[in-house]
Short mmCIF file of C-alpha atoms and ligand atoms in Angstrom, two decimals:
data_model
loop_
_atom_site.label_atom_id
_atom_site.label_comp_id
_atom_site.label_asym_id
_atom_site.label_seq_id
_atom_site.Cartn_x
_atom_site.Cartn_y
_atom_site.Cartn_z
CA LYS Y 1 -27.04 -19.93 -3.44
CA LEU Y 2 -23.35 -20.63 -2.95
CA HIS Y 3 -21.24 -17.52 -3.67
CA ARG Y 4 -17.91 -19.33 -3.55
CA PRO Y 5 -17.37 -23.09 -3.49
CA LEU Y 6 -16.66 -24.39 0.02
CA GLU Y 7 -13.10 -25.51 0.55
CA GLY Y 8 -11.46 -27.26 3.48
CA LYS Y 9 -12.81 -28.32 6.85
CA ILE Y 10 -15.76 -26.28 8.15
CA LYS Y 11 -15.03 -24.71 11.53
CA THR Y 12 -17.95 -22.37 12.18
CA ALA Y 13 -21.14 -21.20 10.50
CA THR Y 14 -22.69 -17.81 11.24
CA VAL Y 15 -26.12 -16.60 10.16
CA LYS Y 16 -26.27 -12.93 9.26
CA ARG Y 17 -29.02 -10.65 8.01
CA GLU Y 18 -28.42 -7.59 5.84
CA GLY Y 19 -31.69 -5.80 5.15
CA GLU Y 20 -33.93 -8.36 3.49
CA HIS Y 21 -31.07 -10.73 2.72
CA TRP Y 22 -29.92 -13.61 4.83
CA TYR Y 23 -26.46 -15.11 4.65
CA ILE Y 24 -24.68 -18.09 6.16
CA ILE Y 25 -20.95 -17.47 6.53
CA PHE Y 26 -18.70 -20.49 6.83
CA ILE Y 27 -15.21 -20.33 8.25
CA THR Y 28 -13.09 -23.20 6.99
CA GLU Y 29 -9.57 -24.39 7.57
CA VAL Y 30 -7.48 -24.97 4.46
CA ASP Y 31 -3.96 -26.24 3.92
CA PRO Y 32 -1.57 -23.68 2.45
CA LYS Y 33 -1.05 -23.98 -1.29
CA PRO Y 34 2.41 -22.50 -1.81
CA LEU Y 35 3.15 -21.04 -5.23
CA PRO Y 36 6.58 -21.53 -6.78
CA PRO Y 37 8.98 -18.95 -5.28
CA SER Y 38 9.24 -15.57 -6.98
CA GLU Y 39 12.19 -13.19 -6.69
CA GLU Y 40 10.05 -10.32 -7.83
CA ALA Y 41 9.17 -7.61 -5.32
CA ILE Y 42 6.80 -4.68 -5.64
CA GLY Y 43 5.87 -1.61 -3.62
CA ILE Y 44 2.34 -0.24 -3.64
CA ASP Y 45 1.18 3.26 -2.77
CA LEU Y 46 -2.47 3.39 -1.72
CA GLY Y 47 -3.72 5.86 -4.25
CA THR Y 48 -5.19 9.29 -4.25
CA ASN Y 49 -8.12 9.80 -6.62
CA PRO Y 50 -8.66 8.42 -9.24
CA HIS Y 51 -6.18 5.63 -8.47
CA PHE Y 52 -6.87 2.81 -6.12
CA LEU Y 53 -3.19 2.05 -5.97
CA VAL Y 54 0.04 2.86 -7.81
CA THR Y 55 2.98 0.45 -8.02
CA SER Y 56 6.72 0.97 -7.93
CA GLU Y 57 6.79 -0.27 -11.52
CA GLY Y 58 4.55 2.58 -12.60
CA GLU Y 59 1.28 0.70 -12.93
CA MET Y 60 -1.75 2.76 -11.90
CA VAL Y 61 -4.77 0.75 -10.91
CA GLU Y 62 -8.15 2.46 -11.00
CA ALA Y 63 -11.33 1.19 -9.48
CA PRO Y 64 -13.35 -0.40 -12.30
CA ARG Y 65 -15.68 1.77 -14.36
CA TYR Y 66 -18.85 -0.14 -13.44
CA PHE Y 67 -18.02 0.54 -9.81
CA GLN Y 68 -17.80 4.30 -10.37
CA LYS Y 69 -21.09 4.18 -12.29
CA ALA Y 70 -22.83 2.34 -9.47
CA GLN Y 71 -21.63 5.00 -7.03
CA ALA Y 72 -23.13 7.75 -9.16
CA LYS Y 73 -26.41 5.81 -9.18
CA LEU Y 74 -26.28 5.47 -5.41
CA ALA Y 75 -25.87 9.23 -5.02
CA THR Y 76 -28.98 9.81 -7.18
CA ALA Y 77 -30.96 7.26 -5.17
CA GLN Y 78 -29.90 8.90 -1.91
CA ARG Y 79 -31.04 12.33 -3.13
CA SER Y 80 -34.36 10.87 -4.21
CA LEU Y 81 -34.80 9.22 -0.79
CA ALA Y 82 -34.18 12.54 0.93
CA ARG Y 83 -37.07 14.11 -0.98
CA LYS Y 84 -39.67 11.49 0.02
CA LYS Y 85 -42.18 12.19 2.79
CA ARG Y 86 -41.57 10.46 6.10
CA GLY Y 87 -43.63 7.34 6.68
CA SER Y 88 -44.76 7.19 3.04
CA ASN Y 89 -44.82 4.11 0.88
CA ARG Y 90 -42.56 5.76 -1.67
CA ARG Y 91 -40.03 6.54 1.01
CA ARG Y 92 -39.92 2.89 2.00
CA GLN Y 93 -39.36 1.90 -1.62
CA ALA Y 94 -36.64 4.50 -2.04
CA ARG Y 95 -34.93 3.27 1.10
CA ARG Y 96 -34.95 -0.28 -0.19
CA ARG Y 97 -33.41 0.87 -3.43
CA VAL Y 98 -30.58 2.67 -1.60
CA ALA Y 99 -29.90 -0.46 0.49
CA ARG Y 100 -29.83 -2.60 -2.67
CA LEU Y 101 -27.30 -0.30 -4.33
CA HIS Y 102 -25.17 -0.24 -1.19
CA ARG Y 103 -25.03 -4.02 -1.19
CA LYS Y 104 -24.25 -4.19 -4.89
CA ILE Y 105 -21.37 -1.73 -4.52
CA ALA Y 106 -19.96 -3.60 -1.50
CA ASN Y 107 -20.01 -6.83 -3.51
CA GLN Y 108 -18.39 -5.22 -6.54
CA ARG Y 109 -15.70 -3.70 -4.36
CA LYS Y 110 -14.93 -7.03 -2.75
CA ASP Y 111 -14.74 -8.74 -6.11
CA PHE Y 112 -12.32 -6.08 -7.39
CA HIS Y 113 -10.16 -6.51 -4.27
CA HIS Y 114 -10.06 -10.29 -4.67
CA LYS Y 115 -8.99 -10.11 -8.32
CA LEU Y 116 -6.34 -7.45 -7.74
CA ALA Y 117 -4.89 -9.29 -4.72
CA ARG Y 118 -4.83 -12.56 -6.68
CA ARG Y 119 -2.95 -10.92 -9.54
CA LEU Y 120 -0.31 -9.42 -7.22
CA VAL Y 121 0.17 -12.59 -5.17
CA ASN Y 122 0.51 -14.75 -8.29
CA ARG Y 123 3.33 -12.63 -9.60
CA TYR Y 124 5.31 -11.16 -6.72
CA GLY Y 125 7.21 -12.96 -3.97
CA THR Y 126 7.26 -9.81 -1.84
CA ILE Y 127 4.59 -7.11 -1.72
CA VAL Y 128 5.25 -3.97 0.33
CA HIS Y 129 2.56 -1.49 1.32
CA GLU Y 130 2.02 1.36 3.77
CA ASP Y 131 1.08 0.28 7.28
CA LEU Y 132 -2.53 1.46 7.55
CA ASN Y 133 -2.36 1.96 11.32
CA ILE Y 134 0.56 4.34 10.97
CA LEU Y 135 -0.85 5.93 7.84
CA ALA Y 136 -4.11 6.69 9.69
CA LEU Y 137 -2.22 8.99 12.05
CA SER Y 138 -0.61 11.00 9.27
CA ARG Y 139 -1.67 14.04 7.30
CA SER Y 140 -1.43 12.29 3.98
CA TYR Y 141 -4.18 9.90 5.10
CA VAL Y 142 -6.68 12.75 5.09
CA ALA Y 143 -5.46 13.86 1.70
CA LYS Y 144 -5.81 10.35 0.31
CA GLY Y 145 -9.35 10.33 1.64
CA ILE Y 146 -12.10 8.57 -0.24
CA HIS Y 147 -10.77 5.04 -0.65
CA ASP Y 148 -9.97 4.39 3.00
CA ALA Y 149 -12.85 2.02 3.72
CA GLY Y 150 -11.68 -0.13 0.85
CA TRP Y 151 -7.99 -0.31 1.73
CA ALA Y 152 -8.36 -2.21 4.99
CA GLN Y 153 -10.43 -4.88 3.27
CA PHE Y 154 -8.05 -5.07 0.32
CA LEU Y 155 -4.96 -5.43 2.53
CA GLN Y 156 -6.71 -8.11 4.59
CA ILE Y 157 -7.55 -10.11 1.45
CA LEU Y 158 -4.01 -9.57 0.16
CA ALA Y 159 -2.51 -10.80 3.45
CA TYR Y 160 -4.45 -14.05 3.59
CA LYS Y 161 -3.97 -14.85 -0.08
CA ALA Y 162 -0.22 -14.26 0.36
CA GLU Y 163 -0.07 -16.42 3.46
CA GLU Y 164 -1.85 -19.24 1.71
CA ALA Y 165 0.55 -18.98 -1.23
CA GLY Y 166 3.68 -18.69 0.93
CA ARG Y 167 4.44 -15.14 -0.16
CA ARG Y 168 5.53 -12.15 1.85
CA VAL Y 169 3.46 -9.04 2.49
CA VAL Y 170 5.15 -6.26 4.46
CA GLY Y 171 3.59 -3.11 5.94
CA VAL Y 172 6.05 -0.25 6.39
CA ASP Y 173 5.99 3.20 8.00
CA PRO Y 174 4.85 5.57 5.21
CA LYS Y 175 6.44 8.66 6.77
CA HIS Y 176 8.15 10.90 4.16
CA THR Y 177 7.56 8.37 1.37
CA SER Y 178 6.01 11.13 -0.75
CA GLN Y 179 8.81 13.59 -0.02
CA ASP Y 180 11.94 11.55 -0.60
CA CYS Y 181 13.75 11.01 -3.89
CA PRO Y 182 13.86 7.25 -4.46
CA VAL Y 183 17.18 7.59 -6.29
CA CYS Y 184 19.34 9.88 -4.15
CA GLY Y 185 17.31 10.30 -0.97
CA HIS Y 186 16.90 14.08 -1.22
CA ARG Y 187 13.95 15.15 0.96
CA GLU Y 188 11.66 17.99 0.05
CA LYS Y 189 8.12 18.87 1.10
CA ARG Y 190 5.76 19.57 -1.76
CA PRO Y 191 2.16 20.69 -1.98
CA LEU Y 192 -0.27 17.84 -2.72
CA TRP Y 193 -1.31 19.12 -6.12
CA VAL Y 194 2.21 18.61 -7.48
CA ARG Y 195 1.80 15.33 -9.33
CA VAL Y 196 5.28 14.98 -10.75
CA TYR Y 197 8.33 14.34 -8.65
CA THR Y 198 11.35 16.29 -9.88
CA CYS Y 199 14.51 15.98 -7.86
CA PRO Y 200 16.64 19.16 -7.72
CA GLN Y 201 19.65 17.11 -6.67
CA CYS Y 202 19.79 14.25 -9.19
CA SER Y 203 17.06 15.40 -11.66
CA THR Y 204 15.05 12.21 -11.32
CA LEU Y 205 11.63 12.72 -12.89
CA LEU Y 206 8.79 10.46 -11.77
CA HIS Y 207 5.05 10.43 -11.10
CA ARG Y 208 4.72 11.40 -7.43
CA ASP Y 209 2.90 8.20 -6.41
CA VAL Y 210 5.32 5.98 -8.35
CA ALA Y 211 8.19 7.64 -6.48
CA ALA Y 212 6.31 7.01 -3.21
CA ALA Y 213 5.74 3.35 -4.15
CA GLN Y 214 9.49 2.94 -4.85
CA ASN Y 215 10.30 4.42 -1.43
CA ILE Y 216 7.80 2.05 0.15
CA LEU Y 217 9.42 -0.92 -1.58
CA ALA Y 218 12.89 0.18 -0.45
CA ARG Y 219 11.73 0.30 3.17
CA ALA Y 220 11.00 -3.41 3.27
CA TRP Y 221 14.73 -4.09 3.13
CA THR Y 222 15.42 -2.12 6.28
CA GLY Y 223 12.53 -3.59 8.26
CA PRO Y 224 10.35 -1.79 10.81
CA SER Y 225 13.08 -1.50 13.44
CA GLY Y 226 15.93 -0.71 11.09
CA VAL Y 227 17.02 -4.34 10.91
CA ALA Y 228 18.24 -5.16 7.44
CA ILE Y 229 16.32 -7.85 5.58
CA PRO Y 230 18.13 -9.30 2.59
CA CYS Y 231 16.74 -8.04 -0.70
CA PRO Y 232 16.04 -10.94 -3.08
CA ARG Y 233 16.75 -8.76 -6.10
CA SER Y 234 19.97 -7.10 -5.11
CA PRO Y 235 21.48 -9.04 -2.18
CA GLY Y 236 24.02 -6.27 -1.60
CA LEU Y 237 21.35 -3.79 -0.40
ZN1 ZN L 301 17.33 12.65 -6.32
#
């Protein structure tokens, strides 16, 4: 069964077993397929529950419903497994069911990541996100919690789709992005439960994560070492 049509020149093939399922993974080399250039740029904030990510334009992307449902089912199956007697036939069946649900969820997650990355790459010439390696060392990473396993995979898919399409993906230092006012730069620490960003200095009012995404976007124009990169939208910045 071919999950995705093979494209390009086959470089390697790896055989892998996951439970009772066997896979052959092909690595192929493809020529880049650049998309027409886009001046549009977007910042994305890797979301706190229930959002998978929030954009600088105010779009809030949630993990799909069917995915949340499957996770609830998995939790039930795991509880049922825990109740079964060791070494019993029923335990073996329950374990197989848990493994099946795990695999289904992993596949659904990957599919969601592919579609979301495709949509962003098709539209935006520049996509800016938090650098996961730096984020992992920060306090807000713990607060963001639950989605972490998914982010690395999503950003990897996003990076290779962008490269193939000749688009730019930038990871920036996320420090203070949830404390700064994207309009005037006022910095203020707030407890995590405060969902709305209100600036006492310029009275900007924004969803906290949208404000963070706008700060993330703005950082791409100063680069990781403070070197200015021309902004395609407003060349003066
Ligand atoms: Zn302000």
